[in-house]
PDB file of C-alpha atoms in Angstrom:
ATOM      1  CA  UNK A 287      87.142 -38.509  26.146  1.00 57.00           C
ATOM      2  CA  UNK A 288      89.548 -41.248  23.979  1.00 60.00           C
ATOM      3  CA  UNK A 289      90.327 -43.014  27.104  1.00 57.00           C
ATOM      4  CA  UNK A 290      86.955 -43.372  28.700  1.00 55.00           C
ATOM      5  CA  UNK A 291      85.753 -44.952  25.609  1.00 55.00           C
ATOM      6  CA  UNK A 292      88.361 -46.733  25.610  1.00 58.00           C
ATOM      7  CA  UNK A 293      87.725 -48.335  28.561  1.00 56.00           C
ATOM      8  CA  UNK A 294      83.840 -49.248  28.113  1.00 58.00           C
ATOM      9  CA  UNK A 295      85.059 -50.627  24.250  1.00 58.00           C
ATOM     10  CA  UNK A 296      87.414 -53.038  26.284  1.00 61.00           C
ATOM     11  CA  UNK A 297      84.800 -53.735  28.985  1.00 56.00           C
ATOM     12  CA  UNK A 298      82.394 -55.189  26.776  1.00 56.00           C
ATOM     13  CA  UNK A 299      84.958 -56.972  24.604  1.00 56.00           C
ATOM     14  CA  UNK A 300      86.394 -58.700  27.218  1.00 55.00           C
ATOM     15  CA  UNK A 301      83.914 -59.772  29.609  1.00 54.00           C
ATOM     16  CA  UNK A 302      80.809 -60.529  26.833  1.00 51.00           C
ATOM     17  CA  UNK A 303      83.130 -63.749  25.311  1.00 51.00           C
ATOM     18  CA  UNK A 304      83.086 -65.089  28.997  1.00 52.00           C
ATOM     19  CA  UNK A 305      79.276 -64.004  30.243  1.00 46.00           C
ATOM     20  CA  UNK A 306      76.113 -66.102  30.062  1.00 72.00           C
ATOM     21  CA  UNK A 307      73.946 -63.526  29.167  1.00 88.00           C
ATOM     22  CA  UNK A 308      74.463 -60.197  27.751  1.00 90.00           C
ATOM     23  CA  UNK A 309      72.406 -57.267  26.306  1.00 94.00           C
ATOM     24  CA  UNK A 310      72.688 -53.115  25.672  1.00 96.00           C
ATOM     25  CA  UNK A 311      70.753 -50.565  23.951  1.00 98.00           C
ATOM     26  CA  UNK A 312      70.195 -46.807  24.283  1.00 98.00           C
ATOM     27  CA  UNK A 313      70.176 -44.652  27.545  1.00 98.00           C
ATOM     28  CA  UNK A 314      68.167 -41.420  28.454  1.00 98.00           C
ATOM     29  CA  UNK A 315      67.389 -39.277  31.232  1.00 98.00           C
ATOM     30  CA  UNK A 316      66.395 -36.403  33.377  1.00 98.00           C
ATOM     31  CA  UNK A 317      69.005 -34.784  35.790  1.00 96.00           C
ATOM     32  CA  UNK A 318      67.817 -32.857  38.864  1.00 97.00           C
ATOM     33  CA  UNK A 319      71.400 -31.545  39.795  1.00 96.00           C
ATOM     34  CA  UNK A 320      72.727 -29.785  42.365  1.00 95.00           C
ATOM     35  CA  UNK A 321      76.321 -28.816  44.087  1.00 94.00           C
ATOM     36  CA  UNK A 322      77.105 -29.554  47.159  1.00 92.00           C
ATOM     37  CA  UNK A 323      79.465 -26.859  48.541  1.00 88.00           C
ATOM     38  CA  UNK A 324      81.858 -26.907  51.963  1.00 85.00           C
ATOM     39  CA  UNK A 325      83.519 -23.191  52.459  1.00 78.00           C
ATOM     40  CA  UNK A 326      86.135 -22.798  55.057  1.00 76.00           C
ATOM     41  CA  UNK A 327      87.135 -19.086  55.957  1.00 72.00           C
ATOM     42  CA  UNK A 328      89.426 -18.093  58.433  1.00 71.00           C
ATOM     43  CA  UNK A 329      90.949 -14.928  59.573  1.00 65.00           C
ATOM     44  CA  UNK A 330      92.926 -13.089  62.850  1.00 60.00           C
ATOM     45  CA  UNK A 331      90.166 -11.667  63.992  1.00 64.00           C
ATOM     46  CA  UNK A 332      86.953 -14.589  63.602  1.00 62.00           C
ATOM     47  CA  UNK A 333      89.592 -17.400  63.287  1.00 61.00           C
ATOM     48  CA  UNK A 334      88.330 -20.502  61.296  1.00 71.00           C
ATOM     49  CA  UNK A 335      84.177 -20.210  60.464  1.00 73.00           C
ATOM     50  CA  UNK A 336      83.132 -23.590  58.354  1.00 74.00           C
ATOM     51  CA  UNK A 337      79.272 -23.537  56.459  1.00 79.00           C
ATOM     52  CA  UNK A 338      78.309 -26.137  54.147  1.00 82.00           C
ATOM     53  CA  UNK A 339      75.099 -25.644  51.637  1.00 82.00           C
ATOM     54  CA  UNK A 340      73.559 -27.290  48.993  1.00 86.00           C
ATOM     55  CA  UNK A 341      72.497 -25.021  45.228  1.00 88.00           C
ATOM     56  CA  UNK A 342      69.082 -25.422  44.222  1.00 92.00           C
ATOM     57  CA  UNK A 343      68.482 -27.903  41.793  1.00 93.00           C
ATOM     58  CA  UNK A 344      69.303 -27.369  38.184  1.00 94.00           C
ATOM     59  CA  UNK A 345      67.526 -29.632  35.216  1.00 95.00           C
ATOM     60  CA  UNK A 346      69.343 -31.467  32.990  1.00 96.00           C
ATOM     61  CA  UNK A 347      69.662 -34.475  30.602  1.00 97.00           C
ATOM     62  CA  UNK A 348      71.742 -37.332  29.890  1.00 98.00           C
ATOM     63  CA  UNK A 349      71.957 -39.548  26.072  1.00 98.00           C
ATOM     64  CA  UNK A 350      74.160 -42.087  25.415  1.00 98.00           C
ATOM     65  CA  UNK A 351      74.048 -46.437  26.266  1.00 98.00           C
ATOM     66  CA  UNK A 352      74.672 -49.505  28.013  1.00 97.00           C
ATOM     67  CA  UNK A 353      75.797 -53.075  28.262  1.00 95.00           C
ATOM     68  CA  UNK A 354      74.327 -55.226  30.509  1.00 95.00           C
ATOM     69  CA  UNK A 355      76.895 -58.510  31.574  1.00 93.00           C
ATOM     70  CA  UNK A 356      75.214 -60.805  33.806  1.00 92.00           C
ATOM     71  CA  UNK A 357      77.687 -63.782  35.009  1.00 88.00           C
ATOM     72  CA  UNK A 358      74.992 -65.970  36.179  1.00 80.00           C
ATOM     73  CA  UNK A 359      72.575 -65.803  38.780  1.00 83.00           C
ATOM     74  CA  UNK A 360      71.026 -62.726  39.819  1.00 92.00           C
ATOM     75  CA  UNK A 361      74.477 -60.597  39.694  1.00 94.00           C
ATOM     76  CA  UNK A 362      76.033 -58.552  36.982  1.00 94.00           C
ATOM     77  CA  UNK A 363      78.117 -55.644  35.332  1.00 94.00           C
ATOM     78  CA  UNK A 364      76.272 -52.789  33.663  1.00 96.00           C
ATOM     79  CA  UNK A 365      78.948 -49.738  31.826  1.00 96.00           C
ATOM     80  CA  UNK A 366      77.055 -47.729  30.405  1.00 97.00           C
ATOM     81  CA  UNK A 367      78.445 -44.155  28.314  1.00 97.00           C
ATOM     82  CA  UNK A 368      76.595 -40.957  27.958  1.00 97.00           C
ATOM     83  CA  UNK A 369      76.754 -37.707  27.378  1.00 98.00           C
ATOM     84  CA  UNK A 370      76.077 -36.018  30.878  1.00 97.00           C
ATOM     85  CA  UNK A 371      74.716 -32.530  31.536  1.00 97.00           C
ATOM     86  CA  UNK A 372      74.271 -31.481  35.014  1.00 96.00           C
ATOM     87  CA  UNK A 373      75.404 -27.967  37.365  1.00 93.00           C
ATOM     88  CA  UNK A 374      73.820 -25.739  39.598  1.00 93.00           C
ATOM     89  CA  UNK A 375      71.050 -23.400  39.505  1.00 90.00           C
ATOM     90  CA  UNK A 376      70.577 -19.842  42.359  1.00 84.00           C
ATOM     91  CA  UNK A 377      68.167 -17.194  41.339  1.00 81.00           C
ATOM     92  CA  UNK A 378      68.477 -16.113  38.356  1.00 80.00           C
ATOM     93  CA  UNK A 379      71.711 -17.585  37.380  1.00 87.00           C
ATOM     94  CA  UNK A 380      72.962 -21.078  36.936  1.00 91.00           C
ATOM     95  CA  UNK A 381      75.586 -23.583  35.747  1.00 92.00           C
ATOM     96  CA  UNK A 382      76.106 -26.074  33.246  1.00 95.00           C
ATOM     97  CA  UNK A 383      78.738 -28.485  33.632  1.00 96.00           C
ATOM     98  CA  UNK A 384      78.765 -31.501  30.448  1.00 98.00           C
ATOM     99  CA  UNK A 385      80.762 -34.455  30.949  1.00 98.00           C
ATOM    100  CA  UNK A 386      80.858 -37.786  28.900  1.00 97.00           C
ATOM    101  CA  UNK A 387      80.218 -40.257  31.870  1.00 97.00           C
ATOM    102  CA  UNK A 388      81.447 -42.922  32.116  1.00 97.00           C
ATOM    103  CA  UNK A 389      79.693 -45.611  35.139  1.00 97.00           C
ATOM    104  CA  UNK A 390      80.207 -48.929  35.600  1.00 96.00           C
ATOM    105  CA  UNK A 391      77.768 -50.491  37.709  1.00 97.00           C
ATOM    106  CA  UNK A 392      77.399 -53.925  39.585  1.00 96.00           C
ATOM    107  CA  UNK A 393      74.075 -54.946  38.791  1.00 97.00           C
ATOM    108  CA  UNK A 394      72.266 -57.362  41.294  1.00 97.00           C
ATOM    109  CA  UNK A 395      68.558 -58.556  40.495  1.00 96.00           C
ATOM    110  CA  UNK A 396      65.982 -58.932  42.858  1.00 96.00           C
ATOM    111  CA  UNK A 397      63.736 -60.579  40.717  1.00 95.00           C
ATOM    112  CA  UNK A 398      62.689 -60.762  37.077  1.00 91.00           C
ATOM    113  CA  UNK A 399      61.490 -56.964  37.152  1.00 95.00           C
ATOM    114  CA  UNK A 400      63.633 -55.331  39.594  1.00 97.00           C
ATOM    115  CA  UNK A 401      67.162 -54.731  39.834  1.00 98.00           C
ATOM    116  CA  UNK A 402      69.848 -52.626  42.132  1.00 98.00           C
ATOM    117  CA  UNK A 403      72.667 -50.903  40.521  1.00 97.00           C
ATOM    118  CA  UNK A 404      75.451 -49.568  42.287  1.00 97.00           C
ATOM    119  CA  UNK A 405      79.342 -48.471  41.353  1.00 97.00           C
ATOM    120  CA  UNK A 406      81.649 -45.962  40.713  1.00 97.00           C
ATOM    121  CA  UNK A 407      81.432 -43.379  38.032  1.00 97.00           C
ATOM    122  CA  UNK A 408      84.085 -41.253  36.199  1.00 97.00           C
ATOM    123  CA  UNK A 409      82.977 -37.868  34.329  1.00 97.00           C
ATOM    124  CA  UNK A 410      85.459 -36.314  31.204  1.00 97.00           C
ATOM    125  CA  UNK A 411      84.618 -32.556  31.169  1.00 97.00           C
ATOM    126  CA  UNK A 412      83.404 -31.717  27.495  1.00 97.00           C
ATOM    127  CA  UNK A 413      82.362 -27.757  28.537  1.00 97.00           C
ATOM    128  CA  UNK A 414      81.400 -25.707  31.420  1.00 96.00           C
ATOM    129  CA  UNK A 415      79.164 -22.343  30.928  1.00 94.00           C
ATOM    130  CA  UNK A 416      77.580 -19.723  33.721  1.00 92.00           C
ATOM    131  CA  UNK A 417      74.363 -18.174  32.217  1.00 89.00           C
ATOM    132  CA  UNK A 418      72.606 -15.695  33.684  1.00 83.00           C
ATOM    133  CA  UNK A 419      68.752 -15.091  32.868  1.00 71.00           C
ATOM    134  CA  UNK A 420      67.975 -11.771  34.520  1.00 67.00           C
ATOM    135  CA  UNK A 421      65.031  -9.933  32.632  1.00 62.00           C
ATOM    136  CA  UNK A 422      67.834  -6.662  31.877  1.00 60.00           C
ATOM    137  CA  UNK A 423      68.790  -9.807  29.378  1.00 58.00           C
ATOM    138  CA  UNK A 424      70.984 -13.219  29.317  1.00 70.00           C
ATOM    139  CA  UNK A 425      74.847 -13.371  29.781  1.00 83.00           C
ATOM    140  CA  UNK A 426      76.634 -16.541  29.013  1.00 87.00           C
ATOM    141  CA  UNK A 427      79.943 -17.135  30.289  1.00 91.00           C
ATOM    142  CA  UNK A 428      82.661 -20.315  28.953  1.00 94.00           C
ATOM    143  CA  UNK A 429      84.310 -21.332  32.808  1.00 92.00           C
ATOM    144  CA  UNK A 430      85.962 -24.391  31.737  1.00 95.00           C
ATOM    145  CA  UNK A 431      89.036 -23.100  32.861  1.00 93.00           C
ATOM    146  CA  UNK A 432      88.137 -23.191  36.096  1.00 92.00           C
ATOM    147  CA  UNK A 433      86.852 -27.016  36.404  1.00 95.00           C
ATOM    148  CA  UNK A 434      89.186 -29.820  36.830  1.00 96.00           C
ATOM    149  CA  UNK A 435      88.725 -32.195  33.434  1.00 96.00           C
ATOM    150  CA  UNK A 436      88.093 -35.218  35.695  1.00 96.00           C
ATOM    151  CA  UNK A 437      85.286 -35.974  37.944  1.00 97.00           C
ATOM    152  CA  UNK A 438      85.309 -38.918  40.317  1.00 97.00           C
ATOM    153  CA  UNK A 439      81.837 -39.840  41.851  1.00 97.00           C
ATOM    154  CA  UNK A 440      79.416 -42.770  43.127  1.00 97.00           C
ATOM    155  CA  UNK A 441      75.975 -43.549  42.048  1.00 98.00           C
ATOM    156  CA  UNK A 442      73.252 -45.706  43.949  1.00 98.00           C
ATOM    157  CA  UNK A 443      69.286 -46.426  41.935  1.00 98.00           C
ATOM    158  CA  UNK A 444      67.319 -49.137  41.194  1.00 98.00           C
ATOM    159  CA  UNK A 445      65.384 -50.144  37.909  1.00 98.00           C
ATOM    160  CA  UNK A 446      63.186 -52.128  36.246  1.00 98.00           C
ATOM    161  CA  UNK A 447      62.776 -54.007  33.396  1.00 97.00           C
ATOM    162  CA  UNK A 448      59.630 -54.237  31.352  1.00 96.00           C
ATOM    163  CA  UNK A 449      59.891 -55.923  28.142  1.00 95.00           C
ATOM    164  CA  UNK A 450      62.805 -53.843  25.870  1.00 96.00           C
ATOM    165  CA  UNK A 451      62.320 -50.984  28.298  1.00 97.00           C
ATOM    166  CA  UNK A 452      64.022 -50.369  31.217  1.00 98.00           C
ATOM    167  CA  UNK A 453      63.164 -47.395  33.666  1.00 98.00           C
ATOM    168  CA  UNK A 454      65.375 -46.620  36.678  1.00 98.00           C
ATOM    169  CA  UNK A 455      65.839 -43.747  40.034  1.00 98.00           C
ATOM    170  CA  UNK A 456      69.268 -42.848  40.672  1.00 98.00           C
ATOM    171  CA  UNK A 457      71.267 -40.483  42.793  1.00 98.00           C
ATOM    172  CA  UNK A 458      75.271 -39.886  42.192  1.00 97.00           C
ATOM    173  CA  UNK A 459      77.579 -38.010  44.196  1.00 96.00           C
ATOM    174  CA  UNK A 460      80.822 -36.274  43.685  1.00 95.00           C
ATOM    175  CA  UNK A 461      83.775 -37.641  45.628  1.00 95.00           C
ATOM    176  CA  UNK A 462      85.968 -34.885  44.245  1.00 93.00           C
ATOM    177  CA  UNK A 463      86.039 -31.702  44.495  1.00 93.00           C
ATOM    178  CA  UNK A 464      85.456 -29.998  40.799  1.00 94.00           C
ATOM    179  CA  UNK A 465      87.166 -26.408  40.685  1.00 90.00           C
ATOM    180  CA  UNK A 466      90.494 -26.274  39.966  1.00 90.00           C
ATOM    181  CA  UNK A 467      91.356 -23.385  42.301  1.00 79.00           C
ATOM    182  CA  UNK A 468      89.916 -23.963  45.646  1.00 69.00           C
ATOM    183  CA  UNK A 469      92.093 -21.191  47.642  1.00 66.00           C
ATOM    184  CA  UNK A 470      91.962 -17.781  47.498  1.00 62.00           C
ATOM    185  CA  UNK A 471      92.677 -14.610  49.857  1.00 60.00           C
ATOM    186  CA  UNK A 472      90.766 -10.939  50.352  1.00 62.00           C
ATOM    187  CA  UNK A 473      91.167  -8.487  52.685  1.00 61.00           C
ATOM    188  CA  UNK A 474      92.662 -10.365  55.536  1.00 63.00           C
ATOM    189  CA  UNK A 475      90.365 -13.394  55.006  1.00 67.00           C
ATOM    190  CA  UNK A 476      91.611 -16.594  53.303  1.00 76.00           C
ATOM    191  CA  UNK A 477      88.768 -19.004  52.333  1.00 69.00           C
ATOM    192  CA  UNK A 478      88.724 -22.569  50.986  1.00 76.00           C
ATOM    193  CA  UNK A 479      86.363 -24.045  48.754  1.00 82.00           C
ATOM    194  CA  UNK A 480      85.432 -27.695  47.557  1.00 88.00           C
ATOM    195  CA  UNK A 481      82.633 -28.287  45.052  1.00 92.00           C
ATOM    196  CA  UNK A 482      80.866 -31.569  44.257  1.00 94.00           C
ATOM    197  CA  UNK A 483      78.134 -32.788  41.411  1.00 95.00           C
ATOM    198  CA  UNK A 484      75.684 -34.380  43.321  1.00 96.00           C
ATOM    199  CA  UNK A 485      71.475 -35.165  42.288  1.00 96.00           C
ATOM    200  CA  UNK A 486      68.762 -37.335  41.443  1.00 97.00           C
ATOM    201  CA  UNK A 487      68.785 -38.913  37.591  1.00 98.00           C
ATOM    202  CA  UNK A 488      65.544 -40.518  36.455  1.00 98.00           C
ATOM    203  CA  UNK A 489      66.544 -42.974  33.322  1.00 98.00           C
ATOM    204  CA  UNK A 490      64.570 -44.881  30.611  1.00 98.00           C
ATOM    205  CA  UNK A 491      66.363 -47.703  28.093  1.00 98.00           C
ATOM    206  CA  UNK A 492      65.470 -49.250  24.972  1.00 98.00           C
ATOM    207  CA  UNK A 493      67.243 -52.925  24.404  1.00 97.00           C
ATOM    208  CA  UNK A 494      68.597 -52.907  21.269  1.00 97.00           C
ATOM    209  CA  UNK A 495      70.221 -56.620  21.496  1.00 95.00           C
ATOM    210  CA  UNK A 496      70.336 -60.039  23.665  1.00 92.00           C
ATOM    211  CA  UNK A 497      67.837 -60.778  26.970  1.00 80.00           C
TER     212      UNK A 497
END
């Protein structure tokens, strides 16, 4: 969590001094996330049997803020930090999965209102629960343990600006796989898992400072 602050701190220290136009404010959002899942099992008897599938969609949030860099022109940096709540969601059980995210986004503007944004994006795990919400009651289980502290991912949207609000459709996905122990064996069948945050993020801003 130190370092990733770290980094944005840095960031906007050492690019603002040298931009021609520079602004940030607050961040918020909606996450509609899912996990993407690829299972490999194999065996002496079926041999290797591959299935991919997507959870259903799980609704989340994100808080936190950005810095907008622009170098001149119509292209630009945007970091932005925030606290990043996303997982998975089957029946009557799902998955939360927090991270403080950490993106940093190269900004391009079509115009005046619109812009693109698009750019890596690293995730520090801050806690990982399973709840489940049958009706005999709710069970919540801490699975940290199980998912790897870093997450390494990609995130694509486009925005607009309208006065000191900015609105904006995103969708990030995982490039890594998130559990820590992908391998396993039972009864003569061996399986492989990977795991990967992927969704849909629909963000507002407020402009605190600069244009």
């Amino acid at each position: 969590m130190r370092v990733i602050f770290f980094i944005f701190i840095s960031m906007m220290l050492s690019v603002s001094g040298q931009s021609q136009t520079f602004s940030g404010g607050l961040r918020g959002g909606i996450n509609f996330a899912q996990w993407k899942q690829n299972i490999q099992i194999s065996s002496t008897q079926t041999g290797n049997i591959s299935t991919a599938l997507t959870t259903d969609s799980r609704t989340g949030y994100l808080i936190g803020i950005y810095y907008t860099i622009m170098l001149g022109g119509n292209v630009g940096f945007q970091p932005e930090l925030f606290y990043n709540s996303v997982g998975s969601r089957s029946g009557s059980s799902s998955i939360s999965v927090n991270y403080a995210s950490l993106p940093i986004f190269l900004r391009y503007n079509i115009n005046e209102m619109f812009h693109l944004l698009g750019g890596p994006q690293i995730g520090y795990l801050i806690s990982a629960d399973g709840q489940n919400t049958s009706p005999t009651g709710g069970v919540t289980t801490n699975i940290k343990d199980n998912i790897n502290s870093i997450d390494f991912g990609g995130v694509l949207g486009i925005g607009a600006d309208i006065g000191k609000i900015n609105l904006g459709l995103r969708y990030s996905i995982g490039l890594t796989s998130i559990i820590k122990n992908p391998t396993g064996s039972s009864q003569g069948f061996s399986f492989k898992q990977e795991v990967s945050n992927v969704g849909w993020q629909i963000v507002a801003g407020y402009r605190v400072f600069g244009q």
